[in-house]
Coordinates of C-alpha atoms and ligand atoms in Angstrom, one line a residue:
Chain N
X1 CA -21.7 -5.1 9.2
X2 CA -21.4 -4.2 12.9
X3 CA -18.5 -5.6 14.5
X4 CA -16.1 -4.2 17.7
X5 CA -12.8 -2.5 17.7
X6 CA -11.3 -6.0 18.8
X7 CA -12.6 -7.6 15.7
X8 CA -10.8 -5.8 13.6
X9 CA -7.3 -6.0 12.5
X10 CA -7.6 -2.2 12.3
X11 CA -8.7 -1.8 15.7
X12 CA -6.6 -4.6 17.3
X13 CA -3.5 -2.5 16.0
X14 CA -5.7 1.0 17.9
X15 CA -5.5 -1.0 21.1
X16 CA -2.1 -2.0 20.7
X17 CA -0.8 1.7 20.1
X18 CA -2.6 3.2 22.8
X19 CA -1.5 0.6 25.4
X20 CA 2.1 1.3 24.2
X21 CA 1.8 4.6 24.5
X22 CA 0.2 4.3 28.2
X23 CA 3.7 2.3 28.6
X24 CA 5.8 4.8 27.0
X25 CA 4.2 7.5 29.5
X26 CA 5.1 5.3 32.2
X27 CA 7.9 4.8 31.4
X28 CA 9.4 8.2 30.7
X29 CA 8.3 9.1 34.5
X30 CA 9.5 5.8 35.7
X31 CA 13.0 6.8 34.2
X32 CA 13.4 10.0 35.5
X33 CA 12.2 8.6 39.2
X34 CA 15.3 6.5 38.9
X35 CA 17.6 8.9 38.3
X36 CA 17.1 10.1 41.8
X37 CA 18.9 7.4 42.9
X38 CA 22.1 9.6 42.3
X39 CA 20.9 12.1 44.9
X40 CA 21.4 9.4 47.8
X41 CA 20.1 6.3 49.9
X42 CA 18.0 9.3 51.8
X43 CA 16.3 11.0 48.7
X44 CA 15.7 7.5 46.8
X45 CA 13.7 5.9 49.5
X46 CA 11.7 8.6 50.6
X47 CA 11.2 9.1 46.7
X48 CA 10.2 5.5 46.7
X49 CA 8.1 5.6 50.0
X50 CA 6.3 9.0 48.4
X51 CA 5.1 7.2 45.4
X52 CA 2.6 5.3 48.5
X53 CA 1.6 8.4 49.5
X54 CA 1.1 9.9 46.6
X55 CA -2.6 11.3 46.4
X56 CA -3.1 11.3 50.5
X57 CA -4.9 12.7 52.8
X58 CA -7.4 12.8 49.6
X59 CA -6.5 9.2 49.4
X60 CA -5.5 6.2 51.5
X61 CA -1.9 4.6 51.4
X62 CA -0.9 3.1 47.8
X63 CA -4.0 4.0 46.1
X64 CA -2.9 6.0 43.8
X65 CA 0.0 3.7 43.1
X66 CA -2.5 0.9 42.9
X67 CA -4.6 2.9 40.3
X68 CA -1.2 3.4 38.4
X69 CA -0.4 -0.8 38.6
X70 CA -4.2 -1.3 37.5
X71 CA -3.7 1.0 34.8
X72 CA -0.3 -0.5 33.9
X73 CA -1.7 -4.1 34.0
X74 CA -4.9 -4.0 31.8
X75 CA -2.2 -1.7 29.2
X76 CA 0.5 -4.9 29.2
X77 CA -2.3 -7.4 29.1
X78 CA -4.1 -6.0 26.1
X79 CA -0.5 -4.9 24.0
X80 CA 0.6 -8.5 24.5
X81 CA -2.6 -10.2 23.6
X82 CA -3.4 -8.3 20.6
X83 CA 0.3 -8.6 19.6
X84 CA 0.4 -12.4 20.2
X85 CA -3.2 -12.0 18.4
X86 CA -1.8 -10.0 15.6
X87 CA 1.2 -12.2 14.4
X88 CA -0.4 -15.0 14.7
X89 CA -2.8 -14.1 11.7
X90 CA 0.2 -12.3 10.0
X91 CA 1.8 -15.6 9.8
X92 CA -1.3 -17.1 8.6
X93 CA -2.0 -14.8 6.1
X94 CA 1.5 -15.6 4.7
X95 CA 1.7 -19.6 4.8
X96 CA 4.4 -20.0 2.2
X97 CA 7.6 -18.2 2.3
X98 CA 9.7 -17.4 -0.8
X99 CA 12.0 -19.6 -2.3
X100 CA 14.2 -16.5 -3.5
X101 CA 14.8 -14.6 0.4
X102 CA 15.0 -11.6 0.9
X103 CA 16.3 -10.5 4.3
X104 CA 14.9 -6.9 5.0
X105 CA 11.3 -7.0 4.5
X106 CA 10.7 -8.5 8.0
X107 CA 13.5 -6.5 9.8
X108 CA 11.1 -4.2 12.0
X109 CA 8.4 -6.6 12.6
X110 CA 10.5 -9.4 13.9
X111 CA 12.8 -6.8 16.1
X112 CA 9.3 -6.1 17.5
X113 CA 8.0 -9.7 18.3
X114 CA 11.5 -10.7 19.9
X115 CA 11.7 -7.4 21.6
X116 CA 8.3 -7.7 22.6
X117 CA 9.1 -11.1 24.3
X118 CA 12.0 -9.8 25.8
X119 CA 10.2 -7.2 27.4
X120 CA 7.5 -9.6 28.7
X121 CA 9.8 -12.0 30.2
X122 CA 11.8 -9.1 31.9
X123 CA 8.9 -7.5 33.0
X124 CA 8.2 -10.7 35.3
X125 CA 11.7 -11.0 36.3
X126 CA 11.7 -6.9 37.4
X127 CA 9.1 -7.2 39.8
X128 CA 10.1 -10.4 41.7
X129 CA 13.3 -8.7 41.8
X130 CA 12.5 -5.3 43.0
X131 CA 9.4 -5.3 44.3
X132 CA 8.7 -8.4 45.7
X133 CA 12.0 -9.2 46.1
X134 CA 11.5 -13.4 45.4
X135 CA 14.3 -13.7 42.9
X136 CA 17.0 -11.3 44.5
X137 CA 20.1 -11.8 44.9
X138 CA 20.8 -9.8 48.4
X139 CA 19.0 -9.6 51.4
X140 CA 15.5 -7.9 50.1
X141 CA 14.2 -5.5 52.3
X142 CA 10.6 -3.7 51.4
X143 CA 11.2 0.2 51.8
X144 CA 14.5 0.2 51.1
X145 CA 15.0 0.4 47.5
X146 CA 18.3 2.0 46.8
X147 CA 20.2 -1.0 48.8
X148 CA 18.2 -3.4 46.9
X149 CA 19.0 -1.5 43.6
X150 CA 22.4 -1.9 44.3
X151 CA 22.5 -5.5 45.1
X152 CA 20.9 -5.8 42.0
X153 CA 23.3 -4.4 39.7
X154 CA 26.3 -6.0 41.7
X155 CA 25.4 -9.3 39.9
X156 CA 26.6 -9.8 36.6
X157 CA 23.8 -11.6 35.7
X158 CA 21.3 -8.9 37.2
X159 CA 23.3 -6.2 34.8
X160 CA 23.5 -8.4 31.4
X161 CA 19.2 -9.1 32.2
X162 CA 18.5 -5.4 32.8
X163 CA 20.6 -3.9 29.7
X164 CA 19.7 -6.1 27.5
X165 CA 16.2 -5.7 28.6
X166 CA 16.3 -1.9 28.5
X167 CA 18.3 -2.4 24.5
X168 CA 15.0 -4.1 23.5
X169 CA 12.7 -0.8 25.0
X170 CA 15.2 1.5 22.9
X171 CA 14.2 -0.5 20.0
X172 CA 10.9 -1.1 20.4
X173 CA 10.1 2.3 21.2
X174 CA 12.4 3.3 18.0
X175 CA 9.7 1.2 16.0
X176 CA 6.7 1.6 17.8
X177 CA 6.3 4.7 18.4
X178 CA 6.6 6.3 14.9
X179 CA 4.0 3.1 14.1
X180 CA 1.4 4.0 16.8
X181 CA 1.0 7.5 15.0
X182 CA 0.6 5.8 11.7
X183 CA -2.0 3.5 13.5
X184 CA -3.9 6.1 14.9
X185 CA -4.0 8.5 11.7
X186 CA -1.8 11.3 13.1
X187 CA 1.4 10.4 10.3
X188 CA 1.7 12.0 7.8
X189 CA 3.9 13.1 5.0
X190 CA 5.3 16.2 5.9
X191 CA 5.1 14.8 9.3
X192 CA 6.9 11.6 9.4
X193 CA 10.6 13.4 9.6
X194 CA 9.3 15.3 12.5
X195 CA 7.8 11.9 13.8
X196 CA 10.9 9.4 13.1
X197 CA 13.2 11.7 14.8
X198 CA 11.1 11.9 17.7
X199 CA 11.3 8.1 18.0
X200 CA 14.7 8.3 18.1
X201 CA 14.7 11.0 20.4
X202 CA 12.4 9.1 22.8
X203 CA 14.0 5.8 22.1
X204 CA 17.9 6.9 23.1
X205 CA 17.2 9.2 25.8
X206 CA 15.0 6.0 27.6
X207 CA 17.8 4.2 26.8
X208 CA 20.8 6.2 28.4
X209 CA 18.2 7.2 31.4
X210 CA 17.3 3.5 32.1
X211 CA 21.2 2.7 31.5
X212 CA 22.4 5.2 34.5
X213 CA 21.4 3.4 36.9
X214 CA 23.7 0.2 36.4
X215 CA 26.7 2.3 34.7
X216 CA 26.0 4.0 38.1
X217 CA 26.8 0.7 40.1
X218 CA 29.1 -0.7 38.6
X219 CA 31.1 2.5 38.3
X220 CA 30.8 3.0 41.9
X221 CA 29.4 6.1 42.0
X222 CA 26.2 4.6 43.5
X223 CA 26.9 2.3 46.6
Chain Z
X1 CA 21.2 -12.8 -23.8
X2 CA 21.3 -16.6 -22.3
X3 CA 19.7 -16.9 -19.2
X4 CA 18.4 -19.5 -16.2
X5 CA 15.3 -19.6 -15.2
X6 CA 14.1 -20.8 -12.1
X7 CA 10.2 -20.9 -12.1
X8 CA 7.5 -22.3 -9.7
X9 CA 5.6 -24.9 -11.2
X10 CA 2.6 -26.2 -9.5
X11 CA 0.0 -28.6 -11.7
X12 CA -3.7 -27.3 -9.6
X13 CA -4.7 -25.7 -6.8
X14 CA -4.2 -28.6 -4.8
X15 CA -1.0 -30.2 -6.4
X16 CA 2.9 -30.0 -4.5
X17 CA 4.8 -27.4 -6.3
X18 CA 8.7 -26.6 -6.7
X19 CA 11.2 -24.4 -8.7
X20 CA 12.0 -25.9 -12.3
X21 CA 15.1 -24.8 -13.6
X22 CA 15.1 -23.8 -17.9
X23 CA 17.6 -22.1 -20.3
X24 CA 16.2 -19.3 -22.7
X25 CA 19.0 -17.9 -25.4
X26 CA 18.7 -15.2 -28.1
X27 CA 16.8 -13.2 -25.8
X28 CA 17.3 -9.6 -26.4
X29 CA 17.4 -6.5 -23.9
X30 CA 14.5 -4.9 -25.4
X31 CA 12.2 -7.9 -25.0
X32 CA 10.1 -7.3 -21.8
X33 CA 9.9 -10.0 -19.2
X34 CA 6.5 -11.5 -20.3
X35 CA 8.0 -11.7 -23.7
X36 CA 11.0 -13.7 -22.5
X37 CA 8.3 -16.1 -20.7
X38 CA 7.1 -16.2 -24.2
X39 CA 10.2 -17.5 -25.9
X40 CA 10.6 -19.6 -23.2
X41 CA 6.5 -20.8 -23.5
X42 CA 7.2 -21.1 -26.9
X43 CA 9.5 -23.9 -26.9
X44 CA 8.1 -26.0 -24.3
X45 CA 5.2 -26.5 -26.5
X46 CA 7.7 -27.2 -29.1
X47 CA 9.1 -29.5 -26.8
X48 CA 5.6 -31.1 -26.2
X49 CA 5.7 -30.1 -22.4
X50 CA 3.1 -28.2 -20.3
X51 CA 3.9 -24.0 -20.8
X52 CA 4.2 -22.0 -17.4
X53 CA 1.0 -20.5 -16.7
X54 CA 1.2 -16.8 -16.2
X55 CA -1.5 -13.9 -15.6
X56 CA -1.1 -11.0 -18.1
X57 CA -3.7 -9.2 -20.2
X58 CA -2.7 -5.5 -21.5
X59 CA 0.9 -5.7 -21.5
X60 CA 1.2 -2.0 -20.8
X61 CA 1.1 -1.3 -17.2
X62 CA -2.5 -0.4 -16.2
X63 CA -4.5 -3.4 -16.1
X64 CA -2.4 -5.2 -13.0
X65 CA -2.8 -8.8 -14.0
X66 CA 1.0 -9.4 -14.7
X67 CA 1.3 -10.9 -11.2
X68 CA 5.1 -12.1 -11.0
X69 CA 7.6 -12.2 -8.2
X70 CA 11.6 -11.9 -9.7
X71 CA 14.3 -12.6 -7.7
X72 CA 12.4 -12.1 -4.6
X73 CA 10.8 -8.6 -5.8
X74 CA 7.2 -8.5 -6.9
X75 CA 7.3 -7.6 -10.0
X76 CA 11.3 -7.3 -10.5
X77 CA 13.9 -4.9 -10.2
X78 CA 12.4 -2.0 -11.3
X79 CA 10.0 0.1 -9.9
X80 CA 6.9 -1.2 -12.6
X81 CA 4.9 -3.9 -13.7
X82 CA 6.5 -7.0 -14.8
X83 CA 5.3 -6.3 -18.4
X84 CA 6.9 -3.2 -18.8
X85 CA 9.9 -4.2 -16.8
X86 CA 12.6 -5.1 -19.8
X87 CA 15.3 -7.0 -20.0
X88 CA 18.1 -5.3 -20.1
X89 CA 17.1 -4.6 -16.5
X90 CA 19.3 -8.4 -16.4
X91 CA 22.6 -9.2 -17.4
X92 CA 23.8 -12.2 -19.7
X93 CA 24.2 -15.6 -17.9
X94 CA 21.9 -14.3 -15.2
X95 CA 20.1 -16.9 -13.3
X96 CA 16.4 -15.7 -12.2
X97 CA 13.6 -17.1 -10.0
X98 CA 10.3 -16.5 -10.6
X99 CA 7.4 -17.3 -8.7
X100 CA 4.3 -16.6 -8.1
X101 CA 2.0 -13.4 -5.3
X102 CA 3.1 -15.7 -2.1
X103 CA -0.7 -14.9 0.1
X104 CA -3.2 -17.4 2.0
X105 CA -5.5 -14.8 0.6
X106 CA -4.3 -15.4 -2.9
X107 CA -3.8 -19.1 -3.4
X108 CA -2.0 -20.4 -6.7
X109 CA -4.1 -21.2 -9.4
X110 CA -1.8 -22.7 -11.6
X111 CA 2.2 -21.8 -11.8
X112 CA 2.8 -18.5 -11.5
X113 CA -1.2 -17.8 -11.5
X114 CA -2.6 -16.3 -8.2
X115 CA -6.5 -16.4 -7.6
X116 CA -6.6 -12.6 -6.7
X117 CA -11.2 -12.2 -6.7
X118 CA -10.3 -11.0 -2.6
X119 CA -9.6 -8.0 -4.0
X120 CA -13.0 -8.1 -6.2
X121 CA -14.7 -8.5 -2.9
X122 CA -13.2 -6.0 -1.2
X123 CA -13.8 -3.3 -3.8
X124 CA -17.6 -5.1 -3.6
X125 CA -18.1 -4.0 -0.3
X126 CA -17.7 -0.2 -0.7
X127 CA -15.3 0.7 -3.4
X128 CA -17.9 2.4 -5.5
X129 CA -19.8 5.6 -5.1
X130 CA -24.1 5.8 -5.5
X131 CA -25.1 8.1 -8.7
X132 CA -28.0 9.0 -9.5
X133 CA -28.8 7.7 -13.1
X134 CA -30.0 10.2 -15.6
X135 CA -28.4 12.7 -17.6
X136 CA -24.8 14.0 -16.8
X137 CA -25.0 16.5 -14.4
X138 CA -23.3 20.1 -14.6
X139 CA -19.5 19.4 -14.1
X140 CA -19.4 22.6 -11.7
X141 CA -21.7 21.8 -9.8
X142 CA -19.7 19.9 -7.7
X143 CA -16.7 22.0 -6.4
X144 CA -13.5 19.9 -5.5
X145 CA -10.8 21.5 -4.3
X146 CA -7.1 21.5 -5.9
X147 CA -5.4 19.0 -3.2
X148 CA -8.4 16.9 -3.0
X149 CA -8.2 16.1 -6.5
X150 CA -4.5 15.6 -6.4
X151 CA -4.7 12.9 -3.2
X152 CA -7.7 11.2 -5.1
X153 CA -5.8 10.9 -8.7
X154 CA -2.9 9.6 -6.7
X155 CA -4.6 6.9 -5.1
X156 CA -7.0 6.2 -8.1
X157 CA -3.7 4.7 -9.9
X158 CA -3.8 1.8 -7.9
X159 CA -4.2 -1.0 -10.4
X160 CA -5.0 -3.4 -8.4
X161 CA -2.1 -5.7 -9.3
X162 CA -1.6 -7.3 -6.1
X163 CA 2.4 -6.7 -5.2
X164 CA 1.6 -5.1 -2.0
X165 CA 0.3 -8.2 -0.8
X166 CA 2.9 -10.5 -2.1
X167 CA 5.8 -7.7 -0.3
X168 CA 3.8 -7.6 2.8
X169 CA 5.4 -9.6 5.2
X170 CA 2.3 -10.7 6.4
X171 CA 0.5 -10.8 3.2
X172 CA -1.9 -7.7 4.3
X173 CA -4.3 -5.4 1.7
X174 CA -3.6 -2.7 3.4
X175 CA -1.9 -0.8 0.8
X176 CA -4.5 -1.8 -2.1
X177 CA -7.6 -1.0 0.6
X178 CA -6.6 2.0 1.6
X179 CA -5.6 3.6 -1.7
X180 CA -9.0 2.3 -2.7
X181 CA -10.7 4.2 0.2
X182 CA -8.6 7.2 0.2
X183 CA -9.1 7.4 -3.6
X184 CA -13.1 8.2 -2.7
X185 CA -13.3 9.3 0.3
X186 CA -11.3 12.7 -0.2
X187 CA -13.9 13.3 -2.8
X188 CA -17.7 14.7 -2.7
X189 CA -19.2 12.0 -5.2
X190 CA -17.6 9.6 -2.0
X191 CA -19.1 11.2 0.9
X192 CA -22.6 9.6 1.1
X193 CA -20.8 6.2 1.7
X194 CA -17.6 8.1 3.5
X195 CA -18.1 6.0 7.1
X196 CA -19.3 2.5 5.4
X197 CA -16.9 2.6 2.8
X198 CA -13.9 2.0 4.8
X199 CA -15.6 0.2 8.1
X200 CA -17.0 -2.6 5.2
X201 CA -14.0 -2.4 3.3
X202 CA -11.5 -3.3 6.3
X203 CA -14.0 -5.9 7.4
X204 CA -14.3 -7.4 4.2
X205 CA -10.5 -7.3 3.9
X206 CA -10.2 -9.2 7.1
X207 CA -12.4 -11.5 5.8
X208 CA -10.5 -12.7 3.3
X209 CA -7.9 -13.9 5.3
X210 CA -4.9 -11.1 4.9
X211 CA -2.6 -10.1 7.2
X212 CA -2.7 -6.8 9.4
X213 CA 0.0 -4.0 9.4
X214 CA 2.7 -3.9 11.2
X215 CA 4.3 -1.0 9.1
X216 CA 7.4 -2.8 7.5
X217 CA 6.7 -0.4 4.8
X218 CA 7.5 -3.4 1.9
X219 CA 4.2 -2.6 0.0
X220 CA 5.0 0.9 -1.0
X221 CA 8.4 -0.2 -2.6
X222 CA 7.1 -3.3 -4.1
X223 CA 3.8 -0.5 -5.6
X224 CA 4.6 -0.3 -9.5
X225 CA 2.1 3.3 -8.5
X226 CA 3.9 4.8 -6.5
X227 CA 0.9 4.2 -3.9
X228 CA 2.6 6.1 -0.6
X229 CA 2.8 4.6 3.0
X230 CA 0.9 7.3 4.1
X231 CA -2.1 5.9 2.5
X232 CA -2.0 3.5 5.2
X233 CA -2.1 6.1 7.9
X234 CA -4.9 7.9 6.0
X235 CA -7.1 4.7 5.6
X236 CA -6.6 4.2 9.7
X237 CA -7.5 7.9 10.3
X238 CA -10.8 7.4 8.2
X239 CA -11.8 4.2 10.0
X240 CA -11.4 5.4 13.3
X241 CA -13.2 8.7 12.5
X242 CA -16.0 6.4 11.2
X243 CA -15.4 4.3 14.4
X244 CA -16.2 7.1 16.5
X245 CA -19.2 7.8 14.8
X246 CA -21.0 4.7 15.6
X247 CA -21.2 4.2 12.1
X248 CA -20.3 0.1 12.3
X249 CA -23.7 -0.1 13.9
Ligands
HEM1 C1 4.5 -7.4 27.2 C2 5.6 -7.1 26.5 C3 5.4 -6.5 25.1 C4 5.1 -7.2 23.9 C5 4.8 -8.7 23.8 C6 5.1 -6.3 22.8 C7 4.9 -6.6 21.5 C8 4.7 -5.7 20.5 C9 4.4 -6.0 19.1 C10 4.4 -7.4 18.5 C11 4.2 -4.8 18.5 C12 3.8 -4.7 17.0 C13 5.0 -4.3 16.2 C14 4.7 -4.1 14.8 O1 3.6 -3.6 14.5 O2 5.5 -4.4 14.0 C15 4.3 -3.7 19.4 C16 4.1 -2.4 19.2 C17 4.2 -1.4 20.1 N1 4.7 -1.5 21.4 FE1 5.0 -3.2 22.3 N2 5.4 -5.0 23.3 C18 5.6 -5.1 24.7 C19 5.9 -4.1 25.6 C20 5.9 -2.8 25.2 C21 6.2 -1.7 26.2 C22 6.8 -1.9 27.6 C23 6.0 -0.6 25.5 C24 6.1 0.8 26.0 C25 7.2 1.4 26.2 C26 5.5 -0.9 24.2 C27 5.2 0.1 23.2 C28 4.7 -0.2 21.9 C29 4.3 0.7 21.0 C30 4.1 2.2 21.2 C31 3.9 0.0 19.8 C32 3.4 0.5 18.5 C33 1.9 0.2 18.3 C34 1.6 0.3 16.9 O3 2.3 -0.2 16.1 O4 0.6 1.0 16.6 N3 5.5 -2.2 24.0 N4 4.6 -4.3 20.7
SF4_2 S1 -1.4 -0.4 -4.0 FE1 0.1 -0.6 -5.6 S2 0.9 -2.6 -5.3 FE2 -1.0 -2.6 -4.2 S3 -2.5 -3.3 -5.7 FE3 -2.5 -1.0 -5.9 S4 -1.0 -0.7 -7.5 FE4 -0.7 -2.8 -6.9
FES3 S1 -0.2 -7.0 -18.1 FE1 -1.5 -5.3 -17.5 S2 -0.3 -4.3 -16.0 FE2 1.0 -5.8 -16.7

């Protein structure tokens, strides 16, 4: 019985953990480049403008950043199919619900999907904001990031988007990545303490990382 | 004890069911649940009506057929099978639904009776091991080690019955597979079919319809066995070793 990773449910679920760990990696380093923006306009923007010329003279302008949003695109494209894939034949496979409820079987799994959607609708929302700069709300100007940063997070309606945005990563993450080590066969059970407080490890520091930067707005400490 | 009992009824296959509501008295804590649907059988027919059909055969925990959801847990309260769950695991005036394994894999049968051959197909497609026939060979021949043999006895006690699936919130085998592939592959009489055995078993279990994983962990506290999460994990491991392999081709 040959069939392909993407055949099987098994398999789907392998592709889904190691896109989200690709994202997780991103998104530790993506965090800590933020913080910068508490060193100053100056340091930010250079920051910002280095991650262009990352990888010269051995390679042009914004190829290595180009690799990184290849890389990043193929990861969200294939975690969001196979979990739209996924849960649709999890609902399927359960056509009838129970006429006596119980509430916490499907805690984790629909925090997931909901999160997941989150996620996917701020992800759009993130890069017209900051990095094409169609849906913000000052004056956009490409190569200065910090001012556009702060613009951002002088709306209230650019704050509530991004925190509750960066709430659904903590609790994703919380979830998903203690499940991608059970999906690729690295759990186990003198593991999983080790494992589940790692999660949570992972999950709050993302959190209060991504979090900084607004606190840092709206406190004034970044202006 | 007087008791209410809510309980699927559903004609065929095909036929509309719902929740029928029926008083049992002078049941008494020591009776065990499939008992009390006795009673309860007992004077329908009486009555002249049609008993609840329900799936049960040894009536003593090891043959999994006593396929009942109570109250929203399969197989009730307790951590066991519905015939050796009791009822003094209830209190007097109680009301309780029953109904039957909720799965597109498992469609109802009749009542509380679940069609449940998917998992005879999925133990088809690899849960066995090749012998050679002939007389019994020397028992020492074939060394297995202490933990081995713990991790297969653990997973052999699967029974089959079915409640991980009707937990699941996405009505996935996972649980039942993977005990069932664990159970063999840890162990040398599994090895020649180590790679097939769980690449055929997880196809065949897609097959059928159920659900994937997404970790919720439901089945291992719905498992009258005490079959572990981890099994899961352990299943996954073994199919992407055999992955890697190229043994699917
Ligand atoms: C496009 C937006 C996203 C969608 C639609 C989405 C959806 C999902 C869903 C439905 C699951 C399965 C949950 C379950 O099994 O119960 C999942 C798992 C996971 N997600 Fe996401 N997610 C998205 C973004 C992200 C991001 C940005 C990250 C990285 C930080 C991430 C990391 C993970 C990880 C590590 C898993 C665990 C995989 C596994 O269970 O083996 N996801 N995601
Ligand atoms: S794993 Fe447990 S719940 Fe599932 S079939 Fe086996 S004994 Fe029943
Ligand atoms: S009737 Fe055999 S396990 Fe319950």
């Amino acid at each position: 019985m040959a069939r392909t990773v993407w055949d099987s449910t098994v398999g789907k679920k392998t592709v889904m953990a190691v896109s989200g760990l690709i994202m997780l990696l991103y998104l530790v380093a993506h965090m800590l480049g933020n913080l910068k923006i508490y060193f100053g306009a100056l340091e930010f923007n250079e920051y910002a403008h280095w991650l262009r010329t990352m990888g010269e003279p051995l390679l042009h302008y914004e190829w290595a950043l180009w690799v990184v949003r290849v890389v990043l695109v193929v990861a969200v494209v294939a975690h969001a199919v196979s979990a739209y894939q996924l849960s649709r034949r999890d609902i399927k496979a359960r056509p009838s619900k129970y006429v006596h409820k119980k509430a916490r079987a499907s805690y984790a799994t629909r925090t997931m999907r909901w999160g997941g959607i989150i996620l996917a609708l701020f992800i759009v929302w993130h890069i017209l904001d900051l990095t094409t700069g169609h849906v913000h709300s000052g004056g956009f100007e490409e190569g200065k990031p910090y001012q556009n940063v702060v613009d951002t997070f002088s709306t209230w309606y650019g704050n509530v988007i991004y925190i509750v945005a960066v709430l659904a990563v903590g609790l994703h993450i919380r979830h998903g990545f203690w499940s991608a080590a059970q999906t690729l066969g690295v759990g186990s059970r003198t593991r999983d303490r080790a494992l589940k407080g790692l999660a949570n490890v992972l999950a709050l520091l993302l959190t209060i990382g991504f979090l900084a930067v607004p606190v840092g707005v709206m406190t004034g400490v970044v202006s | 004890m007087k008791l209410t009992l809510r309980v699927w009824r559903q004609k065929n296959a095909d036929a509309d069911g719902a929740m029928s509501t029926y008083e049992v008295d002078g049941i008494s804590p020591d009776m065990s649940f499939l008992e009390m649907l006795d009673t309860l059988n007992e004077e329908l027919t009486l009555e002249g009506e049609d008993p609840v059909a329900f799936d049960h055969d040894c009536r003593e925990g090891i043959c999994g057929a006593c396929s009942l959801v109570i109250n929203g847990d399969a197989h009730g309260p307790e951590r066991t099978t519905t015939c050796q769950l009791h009822m003094r695991s209830f209190k007097d005036g109680d009301t309780i639904d029953v109904e039957p394994w909720r799965a597109a894999a498992f469609p109802v049968v009749k009542d509380l009776v679940v069609d449940r051959t998917a998992f005879d197909r999925i133990i088809q497609a690899g849960g066995y091991v090749s012998v050679p026939t002939g007389s019994a060979p020397e028992a020492h021949a074939t060394p297995v080690p202490k933990p081995d043999a713990d991790l297969a006895f653990e997973h052999a006690e699967c029974i089959g019955c079915g409640a991980c699936v009707a937990a699941c919130p996405n009505g996935a085998a996972m649980l039942f597979t993977s005990a069932k592939i664990n159970h063999l592959n840890v162990l040398p009489q599994g090895a020649p079919e180590r790679e097939t055995r769980v690449l055929d078993m997880v196809a065949q279990m897609d097959d059928e319809g159920f659900g994937g994983c997404t970790l919720a962990g439901e089945c291992a506290t719905a498992c009258p066995k005490g079959i572990p999460l981890s099994s899961i994990t352990g299943m996954n491991k073994e199919w992407l070793r055999a992955t890697a392999k190229g043994a699917g081709r």
